Amino acid sequence: MNIIFLGPPGAGKGTQAQRVCEELNIPQISTGDILRRAIKEETPVGLKAKAFVESGALVPDEILVEIIKDRLAQDDCSKGYILDGFPRTVPQAEALEKIAKIDVVVELAVDDEALIRRLSGRRVCLKCGATYHVSTLGDRTTCEKCGETLIQRKDDNPETVKNRLDVYHSQTAPLIAFYEGKGLLKTFDGMQDIDAVYASIMGTLRALA
Ligand code: ADP
Ligand code: AMP
C-alpha cells in the first residue's frame, strides 16, 4: 500500500509512521529526515536546503520532487511505503501523481496549542529518525533503538515553530481538500494518545488492505 501521512508539524506523523512501517514491513520516507541528513553531510542538496529548513520555510518544490523521484525508484518501495512530510504543496502533490499511485492519505488532526507543546519538548535521533518527548524520557539522553545521542532540532525553537505552523496553514493545509476531492482522505483525531491513534490508523489500513 502506498500511503501519505499528512498533518501539521508535531501532529505525530513520524511517531505513527515509524510504528506502521514496522508493522507492515514497508519503508518510511521522511523528507525532513532526508534533508537533515543531507544538511549534516553538506551534500549539494543539503547546502541548498539548509537556510530554508532552519528558518522553517519550505524547501523549493523542484528539489523535493527530485528527492522523491529518486527515493521511490529504489527497490524497497516496490511493496509500498509511507510518505511522511511529502507532499507539502499542491504542486508537489501534482508531481507525485505522475510518478506514483497513492492508495490512502492519513490525516492527523491536532490543534495548534498541543502542537507547540509537543514540538517544544521533542527530542530526536538523527541516526534512525526515532522521536521522543521530554515528558516521557526521564533521564534518558540516548536513542532506545540505536543508542545515538538525542538532540533538540534547531527548528523546534518557539519562533521557528510559529513560522512552520503558518507555512502549514497557508501552503500544506490545501492538500486536505485536494485529497478529499479524490476520495483518498482518512482523518484521525491526533489529540488521542499515541497507542489510540495507532490503533485507529491500523484499523483503517487493515480494512483497506
Ligand atoms: P511530526 O512527525 O508530525 O512532526 P512527531 O511524530 O515528531 O510529529 O511528534 C512530535 C512530538 O509529539 C514528539 O515529541 C512526539 O513524541 C510527540 N507525540 C506524537 N504523537 C503524540 C500523541 N498522540 N500524544 C502526545 N504526544 C505525541
Ligand atoms: P519535518 O521533519 O517534516 O518537520 O520537516 C522539516 C523541514 O524540512 C521543513 O520545515 C521544511 O523546511 C523541510 N521539508 C521537509 N519536507 C518538505 C517538503 N515536502 N517540501 C518542502 N520542504 C520540506
Coordinates of C-alpha atoms and ligand atoms in Angstrom, one line a residue:
M1 CA 0.0 0.0 0.0
N2 CA 1.3 3.5 -0.9
I3 CA 0.3 5.8 2.0
I4 CA 0.7 9.6 2.6
F5 CA 0.8 10.9 6.2
L6 CA -0.5 14.5 6.2
G7 CA -0.7 16.9 9.1
P8 CA 1.0 19.9 10.8
P9 CA 4.4 19.7 12.3
G10 CA 4.2 17.9 15.6
A11 CA 0.9 16.0 14.7
G12 CA 2.7 12.7 15.2
K13 CA 3.3 11.7 11.6
G14 CA 6.9 10.5 12.3
T15 CA 5.9 8.7 15.5
Q16 CA 3.0 6.8 13.8
A17 CA 4.7 6.3 10.5
Q18 CA 7.6 4.5 12.2
R19 CA 5.2 2.1 14.0
V20 CA 3.0 1.5 11.0
C21 CA 6.1 0.8 8.8
E22 CA 7.5 -1.7 11.2
E23 CA 4.1 -3.5 11.3
L24 CA 3.6 -3.5 7.5
N25 CA 7.3 -4.0 6.7
I26 CA 7.4 -1.1 4.3
P27 CA 9.9 1.9 4.3
Q28 CA 9.1 5.2 6.0
I29 CA 10.2 8.0 3.7
S30 CA 10.6 11.2 5.7
T31 CA 11.6 14.1 3.6
G32 CA 12.6 16.0 6.7
D33 CA 15.0 13.2 7.7
I34 CA 16.4 13.1 4.2
L35 CA 17.0 16.8 4.3
R36 CA 18.5 16.9 7.8
R37 CA 21.0 14.1 6.8
A38 CA 21.9 16.0 3.6
I39 CA 22.5 19.2 5.6
K40 CA 24.6 17.3 8.1
E41 CA 26.7 15.7 5.4
E42 CA 26.9 19.0 3.5
T43 CA 25.8 17.4 0.2
P44 CA 24.8 19.8 -2.7
V45 CA 21.1 19.3 -1.8
G46 CA 21.9 19.9 1.9
L47 CA 23.8 23.2 1.2
K48 CA 20.8 24.4 -0.9
A49 CA 18.2 23.3 1.7
K50 CA 19.9 24.5 4.9
A51 CA 18.6 28.1 5.2
F52 CA 15.0 27.1 4.3
V53 CA 14.9 24.2 6.9
E54 CA 16.5 26.3 9.6
S55 CA 14.0 29.2 9.1
G56 CA 11.0 26.9 9.0
A57 CA 10.3 27.7 5.3
L58 CA 9.6 25.0 2.7
V59 CA 12.5 23.9 0.5
P60 CA 11.7 24.6 -3.2
D61 CA 9.3 22.1 -4.8
E62 CA 11.8 21.1 -7.6
I63 CA 14.4 19.9 -5.0
L64 CA 11.8 17.8 -3.2
V65 CA 10.3 16.3 -6.3
E66 CA 13.8 15.1 -7.4
I67 CA 14.4 13.6 -3.9
I68 CA 11.1 11.7 -4.0
K69 CA 11.6 10.5 -7.6
D70 CA 15.0 9.0 -6.7
R71 CA 13.7 7.5 -3.5
L72 CA 10.6 5.9 -5.0
A73 CA 12.7 4.3 -7.7
Q74 CA 14.6 2.2 -5.1
D75 CA 13.7 -1.5 -4.8
D76 CA 12.4 -1.4 -1.3
C77 CA 9.5 0.8 -2.4
S78 CA 8.0 -1.9 -4.6
K79 CA 5.8 -3.4 -1.9
G80 CA 4.5 0.0 -0.7
Y81 CA 5.7 2.9 1.5
I82 CA 4.7 5.7 3.8
L83 CA 5.5 9.3 2.7
D84 CA 6.0 11.3 5.9
G85 CA 6.2 15.0 5.2
F86 CA 5.7 14.9 1.4
P87 CA 3.8 16.3 -0.4
R88 CA 3.6 19.7 1.4
T89 CA 2.3 21.8 -1.5
V90 CA -0.3 21.3 -4.3
P91 CA 2.5 21.4 -7.0
Q92 CA 4.3 18.6 -5.1
A93 CA 1.1 16.6 -5.0
E94 CA 0.6 17.1 -8.7
A95 CA 4.1 16.0 -9.4
L96 CA 3.6 12.9 -7.2
E97 CA 0.5 11.9 -9.2
K98 CA 2.7 11.5 -12.3
I99 CA 5.1 9.0 -10.6
A100 CA 3.0 7.1 -8.0
K101 CA -0.4 5.7 -7.3
I102 CA -1.4 6.7 -3.8
D103 CA -3.9 4.4 -2.0
V104 CA -4.8 6.4 1.1
V105 CA -3.9 9.7 2.8
V106 CA -3.8 9.5 6.6
E107 CA -4.5 13.0 8.0
L108 CA -3.7 13.6 11.7
A109 CA -5.7 16.5 13.1
V110 CA -4.2 18.3 16.2
D111 CA -4.8 21.8 17.5
D112 CA -2.0 24.4 17.4
E113 CA -1.7 24.7 21.2
A114 CA -0.9 21.0 21.5
L115 CA 1.5 21.2 18.6
I116 CA 3.5 23.9 20.3
R117 CA 3.7 21.8 23.5
R118 CA 4.8 18.7 21.5
L119 CA 7.4 20.5 19.4
S120 CA 9.0 22.4 22.3
G121 CA 9.6 19.1 24.1
R122 CA 10.6 16.9 21.1
R123 CA 13.9 15.1 21.1
V124 CA 15.0 13.2 18.0
C125 CA 17.6 10.7 16.9
L126 CA 19.3 11.9 13.7
K127 CA 20.7 8.5 13.0
C128 CA 17.5 6.4 12.9
G129 CA 14.7 9.0 12.9
A130 CA 13.1 7.9 16.2
T131 CA 11.2 10.6 18.1
Y132 CA 10.7 11.2 21.8
H133 CA 9.2 13.8 24.1
V134 CA 10.9 15.1 27.3
S135 CA 7.8 14.3 29.3
T136 CA 8.4 10.6 28.9
L137 CA 12.2 10.4 28.5
G138 CA 13.1 10.7 32.2
D139 CA 17.0 10.7 32.5
R140 CA 17.5 9.0 29.1
T141 CA 19.7 11.0 26.7
T142 CA 20.3 8.3 24.0
C143 CA 18.1 6.6 21.5
E144 CA 16.3 3.5 22.7
K145 CA 16.6 1.9 19.2
C146 CA 20.1 2.7 18.1
G147 CA 22.0 4.3 21.1
E148 CA 22.7 7.6 19.3
T149 CA 22.6 10.8 21.5
L150 CA 19.3 12.5 21.2
I151 CA 19.1 16.1 20.1
Q152 CA 16.7 19.0 20.0
R153 CA 16.0 20.1 16.4
K154 CA 17.2 23.7 15.7
D155 CA 13.8 24.4 14.0
D156 CA 11.9 23.3 17.2
N157 CA 12.5 26.7 18.8
P158 CA 9.4 28.8 19.5
E159 CA 9.9 31.4 16.7
T160 CA 10.6 28.8 14.0
V161 CA 7.7 26.7 15.2
K162 CA 5.4 29.6 14.7
N163 CA 6.7 30.1 11.1
R164 CA 6.2 26.4 10.4
L165 CA 2.6 26.4 11.7
D166 CA 1.9 29.5 9.5
V167 CA 3.5 27.7 6.5
Y168 CA 1.4 24.6 7.2
H169 CA -1.8 26.5 7.3
S170 CA -1.1 28.5 4.1
Q171 CA 0.8 26.1 1.9
T172 CA 0.1 22.5 3.1
A173 CA -3.5 22.5 4.5
P174 CA -4.9 23.0 1.0
L175 CA -3.9 19.3 0.4
I176 CA -6.7 18.2 2.7
A177 CA -9.3 19.4 0.2
F178 CA -7.1 18.2 -2.7
Y179 CA -7.1 14.6 -1.4
E180 CA -10.7 14.7 -0.1
G181 CA -11.8 15.6 -3.7
K182 CA -10.0 12.4 -4.9
G183 CA -11.7 10.2 -2.2
L184 CA -8.4 9.3 -0.6
L185 CA -8.5 11.2 2.7
K186 CA -9.0 9.5 6.1
T187 CA -8.9 11.9 9.0
F188 CA -7.8 10.8 12.5
D189 CA -8.1 12.5 15.9
G190 CA -4.4 13.1 16.6
M191 CA -5.2 14.5 20.0
Q192 CA -5.6 11.0 21.4
D193 CA -2.6 9.2 23.0
I194 CA -0.1 7.5 20.8
D195 CA -1.4 4.0 21.2
A196 CA -5.0 5.1 20.5
V197 CA -4.0 7.0 17.3
Y198 CA -2.0 3.9 16.2
A199 CA -4.9 1.5 16.8
S200 CA -7.3 3.8 14.8
I201 CA -4.9 4.1 11.9
M202 CA -4.2 0.3 11.8
G203 CA -7.9 -0.5 11.9
T204 CA -8.5 1.7 8.8
L205 CA -5.4 0.4 6.9
R206 CA -6.4 -3.3 7.6
A207 CA -9.9 -2.7 6.4
L208 CA -8.5 -1.2 3.1
A209 CA -5.9 -4.0 2.5
Ligands
ADP1 P1 5.6 15.1 13.2 O1 6.4 14.0 12.6 O2 4.2 15.1 12.7 O3 6.3 16.4 13.1 P2 6.3 13.7 15.7 O4 5.9 12.3 15.4 O5 7.8 14.1 15.6 O6 5.5 14.7 14.8 O7 5.7 14.1 17.1 C1 6.0 15.4 17.7 C2 6.2 15.3 19.2 O8 4.9 14.9 19.8 C3 7.2 14.2 19.7 O9 7.8 14.7 20.8 C4 6.3 13.0 20.0 O10 6.9 12.2 21.0 C5 5.0 13.7 20.5 N1 3.8 12.9 20.1 C6 3.5 12.3 19.0 N2 2.2 11.8 19.0 C7 1.7 12.2 20.2 C8 0.4 12.0 20.8 N3 -0.6 11.3 20.2 N4 0.2 12.5 22.0 C9 1.2 13.2 22.6 N5 2.4 13.4 22.1 C10 2.7 12.9 20.9
AMP2 P1 9.8 17.8 9.0 O1 10.9 16.9 9.6 O2 8.8 17.0 8.2 O3 9.2 18.6 10.1 O4 10.5 18.8 8.0 C1 11.5 19.7 8.5 C2 11.7 20.8 7.4 O5 12.2 20.2 6.2 C3 10.5 21.6 7.0 O6 10.2 22.7 7.9 C4 11.0 22.1 5.6 O7 11.9 23.1 5.7 C5 11.7 20.9 5.0 N1 10.8 19.9 4.3 C6 10.5 18.7 4.7 N2 9.7 18.1 3.8 C7 9.4 19.1 2.8 C8 8.6 19.1 1.7 N3 7.9 18.1 1.3 N4 8.6 20.3 1.0 C9 9.4 21.3 1.3 N5 10.1 21.4 2.4 C10 10.2 20.2 3.2

